[in-house]
Amino acid sequence: WYLFLPLGMVFVFCLLCIVLLWRAWRQQRRLEQFRKDFTYSMIHDMKSPLQTILMGTQMLESGRLADKPEKMEKIGQAMNDECVRLLTLSGRVVMLTEIERGELQLHPVRMAILPLFNDLVTKFRLKASKPVEFDVVCSEDLRVTADPFCLQEVLSNLVDNALKYSGKEVRIRLSAEVAAGGVLQIKVGDNGIGIPQNQQMKIFNRFERVASGSHTTGASGFGLGLNFVWQVVQLQGGTISVKSTEGSGSVFTISLPL
Ligand code: ADP
C-alpha cells in the first residue's frame, strides 16, 4: 500500500496533466483556425467594395465621363456607399476584437429609453430610401442602467436590418417594458421577409448570412452585425432572442437587467 498509493497518485496526477495539456492544445488550434477563417472572410468581403471603388476611380480618371454629370454622380454615390460599408466593417471588427480581448470599456449610466427610440426614429426616417412607418411603445419614465453608445449601436443594427430585410413598405415597431423577473425587454419588430426556422440561431454567428434573405432583398452586408449585437448585449449582462415567420416578419427581443 505504501508503495502503490503514492505511485497511483502520481499516475492520476500525470494523467490529469496530459488531459489538461491536450485540451489547451485543442483550444489553441481551434482559436488559430478561427483566426484564419476570420481573416480570410474579412479580406474576401472587402474585395467587392474595393473593386467598385477602384472601377469608379479608374472611370473618373479616364476623363470619359467629363460630359456625363449624371453618370458621374451615380458613380460617386456608389463609391461613397462602398466607403461607408468598409468603414462600418472596420468599426465592427475593431469593436469585436476589443470585446474578445476584454478591452471594450463600458460606461453604464442610468438612461431613459424613450429618447433613444425617438433618436432612432429621426435618424432612420432620414436614412431610409423607402417609406417606413414607426410604431413606438414605451413609457416616458422607463429607465435602464446601460452604456448609451453601445445600446444605441445595438438598436441601430436591429433597425437597420429591419429596413434592409423587408419589402417596399416597412413597418417597424420599437417597444420596451418591464417583464416578469424585473428585466427590461426591448423589442424591435418588423413586417419583413422573416428568417427560416433552421437559420434563426445561426444568424448570431460571425459572417452568417441567410442566402435567401440577401437574394430576395439584394441587401449587402458582412454578417457581422448580429454577432456584434449578441456580444454587446451579453457584455451588459443581457440576452437576445428572435422570433420570426418567413414572409411575415421578425421580432428581436433584448432582455437587460434593470
Ligand atoms: P448582415 O445584415 O450584414 O448580413 P447581420 O449579422 O446583421 O449581417 O445579419 C445576419 C443575417 O440575418 C442577415 O444576412 C439576414 O439574412 C438575417 N437577418 C437579420 N435581421 C433580419 C431581419 N430583421 N429580417 C430578416 N432577416 C434578417
PDB file of N, CA, C and O and ligand atoms in Angstrom, residues 85 92 157-166 188-196 199-200 202-215 217 219-229 242 244 249-252, ligand 1:
ATOM      1  N   ARG A  85     -19.628  51.249 -46.270  1.00  0.00           N
ATOM      2  CA  ARG A  85     -19.646  49.811 -45.934  1.00  0.00           C
ATOM      3  C   ARG A  85     -18.322  49.389 -45.319  1.00  0.00           C
ATOM      4  O   ARG A  85     -18.269  48.684 -44.320  1.00  0.00           O
ATOM      5  N   ARG A  92     -16.870  47.564 -36.872  1.00  0.00           N
ATOM      6  CA  ARG A  92     -17.369  46.338 -36.235  1.00  0.00           C
ATOM      7  C   ARG A  92     -16.201  45.449 -35.793  1.00  0.00           C
ATOM      8  O   ARG A  92     -16.197  44.917 -34.690  1.00  0.00           O
ATOM      9  N   ASN A 157     -28.366  48.688 -35.258  1.00  0.00           N
ATOM     10  CA  ASN A 157     -28.142  47.492 -36.060  1.00  0.00           C
ATOM     11  C   ASN A 157     -29.442  46.767 -36.352  1.00  0.00           C
ATOM     12  O   ASN A 157     -29.691  46.333 -37.477  1.00  0.00           O
ATOM     13  N   LEU A 158     -30.272  46.617 -35.301  1.00  0.00           N
ATOM     14  CA  LEU A 158     -31.523  45.872 -35.468  1.00  0.00           C
ATOM     15  C   LEU A 158     -32.489  46.628 -36.376  1.00  0.00           C
ATOM     16  O   LEU A 158     -33.151  46.035 -37.232  1.00  0.00           O
ATOM     17  N   VAL A 159     -32.545  47.967 -36.210  1.00  0.00           N
ATOM     18  CA  VAL A 159     -33.457  48.754 -37.049  1.00  0.00           C
ATOM     19  C   VAL A 159     -32.953  48.750 -38.504  1.00  0.00           C
ATOM     20  O   VAL A 159     -33.728  48.639 -39.448  1.00  0.00           O
ATOM     21  N   ASP A 160     -31.639  48.842 -38.652  1.00  0.00           N
ATOM     22  CA  ASP A 160     -31.039  48.812 -39.983  1.00  0.00           C
ATOM     23  C   ASP A 160     -31.413  47.498 -40.694  1.00  0.00           C
ATOM     24  O   ASP A 160     -31.807  47.504 -41.863  1.00  0.00           O
ATOM     25  N   ASN A 161     -31.308  46.389 -39.981  1.00  0.00           N
ATOM     26  CA  ASN A 161     -31.677  45.091 -40.562  1.00  0.00           C
ATOM     27  C   ASN A 161     -33.170  45.041 -40.888  1.00  0.00           C
ATOM     28  O   ASN A 161     -33.569  44.511 -41.927  1.00  0.00           O
ATOM     29  N   ALA A 162     -33.985  45.586 -39.969  1.00  0.00           N
ATOM     30  CA  ALA A 162     -35.439  45.581 -40.202  1.00  0.00           C
ATOM     31  C   ALA A 162     -35.755  46.290 -41.518  1.00  0.00           C
ATOM     32  O   ALA A 162     -36.640  45.867 -42.267  1.00  0.00           O
ATOM     33  N   LEU A 163     -35.004  47.354 -41.801  1.00  0.00           N
ATOM     34  CA  LEU A 163     -35.204  48.099 -43.056  1.00  0.00           C
ATOM     35  C   LEU A 163     -34.686  47.312 -44.254  1.00  0.00           C
ATOM     36  O   LEU A 163     -35.336  47.244 -45.291  1.00  0.00           O
ATOM     37  N   LYS A 164     -33.493  46.735 -44.059  1.00  0.00           N
ATOM     38  CA  LYS A 164     -32.836  46.040 -45.173  1.00  0.00           C
ATOM     39  C   LYS A 164     -33.610  44.809 -45.618  1.00  0.00           C
ATOM     40  O   LYS A 164     -33.750  44.549 -46.796  1.00  0.00           O
ATOM     41  N   TYR A 165     -34.089  44.038 -44.634  1.00  0.00           N
ATOM     42  CA  TYR A 165     -34.706  42.752 -44.971  1.00  0.00           C
ATOM     43  C   TYR A 165     -36.230  42.848 -44.971  1.00  0.00           C
ATOM     44  O   TYR A 165     -36.917  42.093 -44.286  1.00  0.00           O
ATOM     45  N   SER A 166     -36.738  43.853 -45.703  1.00  0.00           N
ATOM     46  CA  SER A 166     -38.188  43.997 -45.800  1.00  0.00           C
ATOM     47  C   SER A 166     -38.548  44.469 -47.201  1.00  0.00           C
ATOM     48  O   SER A 166     -37.674  44.851 -47.978  1.00  0.00           O
ATOM     49  N   VAL A 188     -37.589  44.871 -31.134  1.00  0.00           N
ATOM     50  CA  VAL A 188     -37.571  45.526 -32.447  1.00  0.00           C
ATOM     51  C   VAL A 188     -38.265  44.571 -33.407  1.00  0.00           C
ATOM     52  O   VAL A 188     -37.757  43.484 -33.685  1.00  0.00           O
ATOM     53  N   GLY A 189     -39.445  44.965 -33.870  1.00  0.00           N
ATOM     54  CA  GLY A 189     -40.228  44.083 -34.740  1.00  0.00           C
ATOM     55  C   GLY A 189     -40.380  44.676 -36.128  1.00  0.00           C
ATOM     56  O   GLY A 189     -40.379  45.897 -36.297  1.00  0.00           O
ATOM     57  N   ASP A 190     -40.485  43.812 -37.115  1.00  0.00           N
ATOM     58  CA  ASP A 190     -40.688  44.312 -38.480  1.00  0.00           C
ATOM     59  C   ASP A 190     -41.654  43.424 -39.237  1.00  0.00           C
ATOM     60  O   ASP A 190     -42.000  42.327 -38.777  1.00  0.00           O
ATOM     61  N   ASN A 191     -42.092  43.912 -40.392  1.00  0.00           N
ATOM     62  CA  ASN A 191     -43.011  43.135 -41.245  1.00  0.00           C
ATOM     63  C   ASN A 191     -42.266  42.632 -42.484  1.00  0.00           C
ATOM     64  O   ASN A 191     -42.812  42.584 -43.571  1.00  0.00           O
ATOM     65  N   GLY A 192     -40.992  42.311 -42.276  1.00  0.00           N
ATOM     66  CA  GLY A 192     -40.125  41.968 -43.404  1.00  0.00           C
ATOM     67  C   GLY A 192     -40.226  40.532 -43.884  1.00  0.00           C
ATOM     68  O   GLY A 192     -41.226  39.842 -43.641  1.00  0.00           O
ATOM     69  N   ILE A 193     -39.149  40.087 -44.503  1.00  0.00           N
ATOM     70  CA  ILE A 193     -39.155  38.780 -45.180  1.00  0.00           C
ATOM     71  C   ILE A 193     -39.077  37.595 -44.214  1.00  0.00           C
ATOM     72  O   ILE A 193     -39.308  36.466 -44.594  1.00  0.00           O
ATOM     73  N   GLY A 194     -38.709  37.861 -42.960  1.00  0.00           N
ATOM     74  CA  GLY A 194     -38.603  36.784 -41.970  1.00  0.00           C
ATOM     75  C   GLY A 194     -37.347  35.933 -42.153  1.00  0.00           C
ATOM     76  O   GLY A 194     -36.589  36.122 -43.110  1.00  0.00           O
ATOM     77  N   ILE A 195     -37.154  35.026 -41.207  1.00  0.00           N
ATOM     78  CA  ILE A 195     -35.944  34.180 -41.223  1.00  0.00           C
ATOM     79  C   ILE A 195     -36.382  32.717 -41.106  1.00  0.00           C
ATOM     80  O   ILE A 195     -37.176  32.388 -40.212  1.00  0.00           O
ATOM     81  N   PRO A 196     -35.897  31.835 -41.983  1.00  0.00           N
ATOM     82  CA  PRO A 196     -36.280  30.417 -41.871  1.00  0.00           C
ATOM     83  C   PRO A 196     -35.948  29.864 -40.477  1.00  0.00           C
ATOM     84  O   PRO A 196     -34.913  30.222 -39.903  1.00  0.00           O
ATOM     85  N   GLN A 199     -32.517  28.678 -39.456  1.00  0.00           N
ATOM     86  CA  GLN A 199     -31.409  29.645 -39.524  1.00  0.00           C
ATOM     87  C   GLN A 199     -31.431  30.603 -38.336  1.00  0.00           C
ATOM     88  O   GLN A 199     -30.529  31.412 -38.179  1.00  0.00           O
ATOM     89  N   GLN A 200     -32.512  30.516 -37.539  1.00  0.00           N
ATOM     90  CA  GLN A 200     -32.714  31.577 -36.540  1.00  0.00           C
ATOM     91  C   GLN A 200     -31.635  31.668 -35.465  1.00  0.00           C
ATOM     92  O   GLN A 200     -31.373  32.742 -34.945  1.00  0.00           O
ATOM     93  N   LYS A 202     -28.470  30.509 -36.060  1.00  0.00           N
ATOM     94  CA  LYS A 202     -27.197  30.682 -36.768  1.00  0.00           C
ATOM     95  C   LYS A 202     -26.886  32.134 -37.065  1.00  0.00           C
ATOM     96  O   LYS A 202     -25.727  32.502 -37.187  1.00  0.00           O
ATOM     97  N   ILE A 203     -27.920  32.963 -37.240  1.00  0.00           N
ATOM     98  CA  ILE A 203     -27.673  34.348 -37.680  1.00  0.00           C
ATOM     99  C   ILE A 203     -26.861  35.157 -36.669  1.00  0.00           C
ATOM    100  O   ILE A 203     -26.357  36.209 -37.011  1.00  0.00           O
ATOM    101  N   PHE A 204     -26.733  34.632 -35.440  1.00  0.00           N
ATOM    102  CA  PHE A 204     -25.924  35.362 -34.449  1.00  0.00           C
ATOM    103  C   PHE A 204     -24.434  34.994 -34.570  1.00  0.00           C
ATOM    104  O   PHE A 204     -23.608  35.564 -33.880  1.00  0.00           O
ATOM    105  N   ASN A 205     -24.124  34.022 -35.446  1.00  0.00           N
ATOM    106  CA  ASN A 205     -22.714  33.657 -35.655  1.00  0.00           C
ATOM    107  C   ASN A 205     -22.048  34.652 -36.595  1.00  0.00           C
ATOM    108  O   ASN A 205     -22.713  35.257 -37.435  1.00  0.00           O
ATOM    109  N   ARG A 206     -20.721  34.732 -36.467  1.00  0.00           N
ATOM    110  CA  ARG A 206     -19.963  35.633 -37.335  1.00  0.00           C
ATOM    111  C   ARG A 206     -20.032  35.237 -38.803  1.00  0.00           C
ATOM    112  O   ARG A 206     -19.935  34.066 -39.122  1.00  0.00           O
ATOM    113  N   PHE A 207     -20.200  36.207 -39.668  1.00  0.00           N
ATOM    114  CA  PHE A 207     -20.218  36.042 -41.127  1.00  0.00           C
ATOM    115  C   PHE A 207     -21.373  35.167 -41.619  1.00  0.00           C
ATOM    116  O   PHE A 207     -21.343  34.679 -42.731  1.00  0.00           O
ATOM    117  N   GLU A 208     -22.359  34.949 -40.759  1.00  0.00           N
ATOM    118  CA  GLU A 208     -23.510  34.123 -41.160  1.00  0.00           C
ATOM    119  C   GLU A 208     -24.554  35.005 -41.824  1.00  0.00           C
ATOM    120  O   GLU A 208     -24.986  36.003 -41.248  1.00  0.00           O
ATOM    121  N   ARG A 209     -24.932  34.673 -43.050  1.00  0.00           N
ATOM    122  CA  ARG A 209     -25.992  35.400 -43.742  1.00  0.00           C
ATOM    123  C   ARG A 209     -26.970  34.380 -44.296  1.00  0.00           C
ATOM    124  O   ARG A 209     -26.568  33.288 -44.691  1.00  0.00           O
ATOM    125  N   VAL A 210     -28.261  34.748 -44.314  1.00  0.00           N
ATOM    126  CA  VAL A 210     -29.242  33.824 -44.877  1.00  0.00           C
ATOM    127  C   VAL A 210     -29.278  34.083 -46.377  1.00  0.00           C
ATOM    128  O   VAL A 210     -29.632  35.191 -46.807  1.00  0.00           O
ATOM    129  N   ALA A 211     -28.880  33.080 -47.147  1.00  0.00           N
ATOM    130  CA  ALA A 211     -28.746  33.287 -48.599  1.00  0.00           C
ATOM    131  C   ALA A 211     -30.050  33.777 -49.206  1.00  0.00           C
ATOM    132  O   ALA A 211     -30.067  34.740 -49.973  1.00  0.00           O
ATOM    133  N   SER A 212     -31.188  33.135 -48.822  1.00  0.00           N
ATOM    134  CA  SER A 212     -32.465  33.529 -49.432  1.00  0.00           C
ATOM    135  C   SER A 212     -32.783  34.991 -49.099  1.00  0.00           C
ATOM    136  O   SER A 212     -33.311  35.728 -49.917  1.00  0.00           O
ATOM    137  N   GLY A 213     -32.401  35.418 -47.875  1.00  0.00           N
ATOM    138  CA  GLY A 213     -32.675  36.796 -47.438  1.00  0.00           C
ATOM    139  C   GLY A 213     -31.958  37.818 -48.284  1.00  0.00           C
ATOM    140  O   GLY A 213     -32.563  38.767 -48.784  1.00  0.00           O
ATOM    141  N   SER A 214     -30.644  37.609 -48.486  1.00  0.00           N
ATOM    142  CA  SER A 214     -29.906  38.606 -49.263  1.00  0.00           C
ATOM    143  C   SER A 214     -30.282  38.555 -50.744  1.00  0.00           C
ATOM    144  O   SER A 214     -30.238  39.557 -51.432  1.00  0.00           O
ATOM    145  N   HIS A 215     -30.723  37.344 -51.218  1.00  0.00           N
ATOM    146  CA  HIS A 215     -31.143  37.275 -52.627  1.00  0.00           C
ATOM    147  C   HIS A 215     -32.441  38.026 -52.841  1.00  0.00           C
ATOM    148  O   HIS A 215     -32.586  38.786 -53.778  1.00  0.00           O
ATOM    149  N   THR A 217     -33.820  40.477 -51.131  1.00  0.00           N
ATOM    150  CA  THR A 217     -33.798  41.930 -50.956  1.00  0.00           C
ATOM    151  C   THR A 217     -32.611  42.580 -51.659  1.00  0.00           C
ATOM    152  O   THR A 217     -32.610  43.792 -51.845  1.00  0.00           O
ATOM    153  N   ALA A 219     -29.918  42.962 -50.290  1.00  0.00           N
ATOM    154  CA  ALA A 219     -29.237  43.749 -49.248  1.00  0.00           C
ATOM    155  C   ALA A 219     -27.790  43.304 -49.091  1.00  0.00           C
ATOM    156  O   ALA A 219     -27.507  42.106 -49.059  1.00  0.00           O
ATOM    157  N   SER A 220     -26.900  44.291 -49.002  1.00  0.00           N
ATOM    158  CA  SER A 220     -25.497  43.938 -48.814  1.00  0.00           C
ATOM    159  C   SER A 220     -25.184  43.891 -47.316  1.00  0.00           C
ATOM    160  O   SER A 220     -25.889  44.481 -46.503  1.00  0.00           O
ATOM    161  N   GLY A 221     -24.142  43.182 -46.974  1.00  0.00           N
ATOM    162  CA  GLY A 221     -23.766  43.090 -45.565  1.00  0.00           C
ATOM    163  C   GLY A 221     -22.612  42.132 -45.413  1.00  0.00           C
ATOM    164  O   GLY A 221     -22.183  41.501 -46.379  1.00  0.00           O
ATOM    165  N   PHE A 222     -22.109  42.053 -44.181  1.00  0.00           N
ATOM    166  CA  PHE A 222     -20.959  41.187 -43.939  1.00  0.00           C
ATOM    167  C   PHE A 222     -21.279  40.060 -42.957  1.00  0.00           C
ATOM    168  O   PHE A 222     -20.422  39.253 -42.636  1.00  0.00           O
ATOM    169  N   GLY A 223     -22.502  40.063 -42.417  1.00  0.00           N
ATOM    170  CA  GLY A 223     -22.846  39.037 -41.445  1.00  0.00           C
ATOM    171  C   GLY A 223     -22.132  39.215 -40.112  1.00  0.00           C
ATOM    172  O   GLY A 223     -21.874  38.250 -39.393  1.00  0.00           O
ATOM    173  N   LEU A 224     -21.816  40.477 -39.784  1.00  0.00           N
ATOM    174  CA  LEU A 224     -21.134  40.731 -38.505  1.00  0.00           C
ATOM    175  C   LEU A 224     -22.036  41.456 -37.506  1.00  0.00           C
ATOM    176  O   LEU A 224     -21.798  41.425 -36.305  1.00  0.00           O
ATOM    177  N   GLY A 225     -23.076  42.113 -38.046  1.00  0.00           N
ATOM    178  CA  GLY A 225     -23.925  42.973 -37.205  1.00  0.00           C
ATOM    179  C   GLY A 225     -24.540  42.256 -36.019  1.00  0.00           C
ATOM    180  O   GLY A 225     -24.420  42.706 -34.878  1.00  0.00           O
ATOM    181  N   LEU A 226     -25.194  41.112 -36.296  1.00  0.00           N
ATOM    182  CA  LEU A 226     -25.902  40.433 -35.207  1.00  0.00           C
ATOM    183  C   LEU A 226     -24.942  39.781 -34.218  1.00  0.00           C
ATOM    184  O   LEU A 226     -25.259  39.649 -33.041  1.00  0.00           O
ATOM    185  N   ASN A 227     -23.750  39.404 -34.703  1.00  0.00           N
ATOM    186  CA  ASN A 227     -22.768  38.844 -33.770  1.00  0.00           C
ATOM    187  C   ASN A 227     -22.315  39.940 -32.813  1.00  0.00           C
ATOM    188  O   ASN A 227     -22.191  39.731 -31.599  1.00  0.00           O
ATOM    189  N   PHE A 228     -22.123  41.144 -33.373  1.00  0.00           N
ATOM    190  CA  PHE A 228     -21.748  42.291 -32.547  1.00  0.00           C
ATOM    191  C   PHE A 228     -22.852  42.575 -31.516  1.00  0.00           C
ATOM    192  O   PHE A 228     -22.593  42.741 -30.330  1.00  0.00           O
ATOM    193  N   VAL A 229     -24.116  42.571 -31.992  1.00  0.00           N
ATOM    194  CA  VAL A 229     -25.262  42.830 -31.104  1.00  0.00           C
ATOM    195  C   VAL A 229     -25.280  41.808 -29.962  1.00  0.00           C
ATOM    196  O   VAL A 229     -25.390  42.159 -28.783  1.00  0.00           O
ATOM    197  N   VAL A 242     -34.756  35.734 -31.028  1.00  0.00           N
ATOM    198  CA  VAL A 242     -35.540  36.161 -32.194  1.00  0.00           C
ATOM    199  C   VAL A 242     -36.706  35.223 -32.417  1.00  0.00           C
ATOM    200  O   VAL A 242     -36.607  34.023 -32.162  1.00  0.00           O
ATOM    201  N   SER A 244     -39.452  34.594 -35.545  1.00  0.00           N
ATOM    202  CA  SER A 244     -39.653  35.053 -36.905  1.00  0.00           C
ATOM    203  C   SER A 244     -40.485  34.061 -37.698  1.00  0.00           C
ATOM    204  O   SER A 244     -40.421  32.855 -37.469  1.00  0.00           O
ATOM    205  N   GLY A 249     -42.435  38.486 -40.978  1.00  0.00           N
ATOM    206  CA  GLY A 249     -41.618  39.423 -40.215  1.00  0.00           C
ATOM    207  C   GLY A 249     -40.889  38.789 -39.052  1.00  0.00           C
ATOM    208  O   GLY A 249     -41.009  37.586 -38.807  1.00  0.00           O
ATOM    209  N   SER A 250     -40.128  39.620 -38.347  1.00  0.00           N
ATOM    210  CA  SER A 250     -39.301  39.126 -37.238  1.00  0.00           C
ATOM    211  C   SER A 250     -39.410  40.063 -36.050  1.00  0.00           C
ATOM    212  O   SER A 250     -39.646  41.261 -36.212  1.00  0.00           O
ATOM    213  N   VAL A 251     -39.216  39.491 -34.870  1.00  0.00           N
ATOM    214  CA  VAL A 251     -39.147  40.311 -33.651  1.00  0.00           C
ATOM    215  C   VAL A 251     -37.893  39.893 -32.889  1.00  0.00           C
ATOM    216  O   VAL A 251     -37.731  38.731 -32.517  1.00  0.00           O
ATOM    217  N   PHE A 252     -36.996  40.851 -32.675  1.00  0.00           N
ATOM    218  CA  PHE A 252     -35.800  40.610 -31.869  1.00  0.00           C
ATOM    219  C   PHE A 252     -36.078  41.150 -30.466  1.00  0.00           C
ATOM    220  O   PHE A 252     -36.526  42.285 -30.317  1.00  0.00           O
TER     221      PHE A 252
HETATM  222  P1  ADP B   1     -25.720  41.460 -42.463  1.00  0.00           P
HETATM  223  O1  ADP B   1     -27.017  42.208 -42.396  1.00  0.00           O
HETATM  224  O2  ADP B   1     -24.539  42.332 -42.624  1.00  0.00           O
HETATM  225  O3  ADP B   1     -25.758  40.341 -43.454  1.00  0.00           O
HETATM  226  P2  ADP B   1     -26.256  40.569 -39.738  1.00  0.00           P
HETATM  227  O4  ADP B   1     -25.336  39.848 -38.805  1.00  0.00           O
HETATM  228  O5  ADP B   1     -26.800  41.866 -39.282  1.00  0.00           O
HETATM  229  O6  ADP B   1     -25.443  40.718 -41.083  1.00  0.00           O
HETATM  230  O7  ADP B   1     -27.469  39.597 -40.066  1.00  0.00           O
HETATM  231  C1  ADP B   1     -27.208  38.249 -40.411  1.00  0.00           C
HETATM  232  C2  ADP B   1     -28.299  37.725 -41.343  1.00  0.00           C
HETATM  233  O8  ADP B   1     -29.526  37.580 -40.617  1.00  0.00           O
HETATM  234  C3  ADP B   1     -28.625  38.659 -42.495  1.00  0.00           C
HETATM  235  O9  ADP B   1     -27.765  38.440 -43.580  1.00  0.00           O
HETATM  236  C4  ADP B   1     -30.077  38.288 -42.798  1.00  0.00           C
HETATM  237  O10 ADP B   1     -30.116  37.183 -43.661  1.00  0.00           O
HETATM  238  C5  ADP B   1     -30.635  37.869 -41.449  1.00  0.00           C
HETATM  239  N1  ADP B   1     -31.431  38.942 -40.785  1.00  0.00           N
HETATM  240  C6  ADP B   1     -31.007  39.790 -39.828  1.00  0.00           C
HETATM  241  N2  ADP B   1     -32.005  40.609 -39.429  1.00  0.00           N
HETATM  242  C7  ADP B   1     -33.090  40.264 -40.155  1.00  0.00           C
HETATM  243  C8  ADP B   1     -34.451  40.736 -40.210  1.00  0.00           C
HETATM  244  N3  ADP B   1     -34.889  41.724 -39.430  1.00  0.00           N
HETATM  245  N4  ADP B   1     -35.285  40.122 -41.075  1.00  0.00           N
HETATM  246  C9  ADP B   1     -34.872  39.106 -41.862  1.00  0.00           C
HETATM  247  N5  ADP B   1     -33.609  38.613 -41.866  1.00  0.00           N
HETATM  248  C10 ADP B   1     -32.722  39.192 -41.020  1.00  0.00           C
END
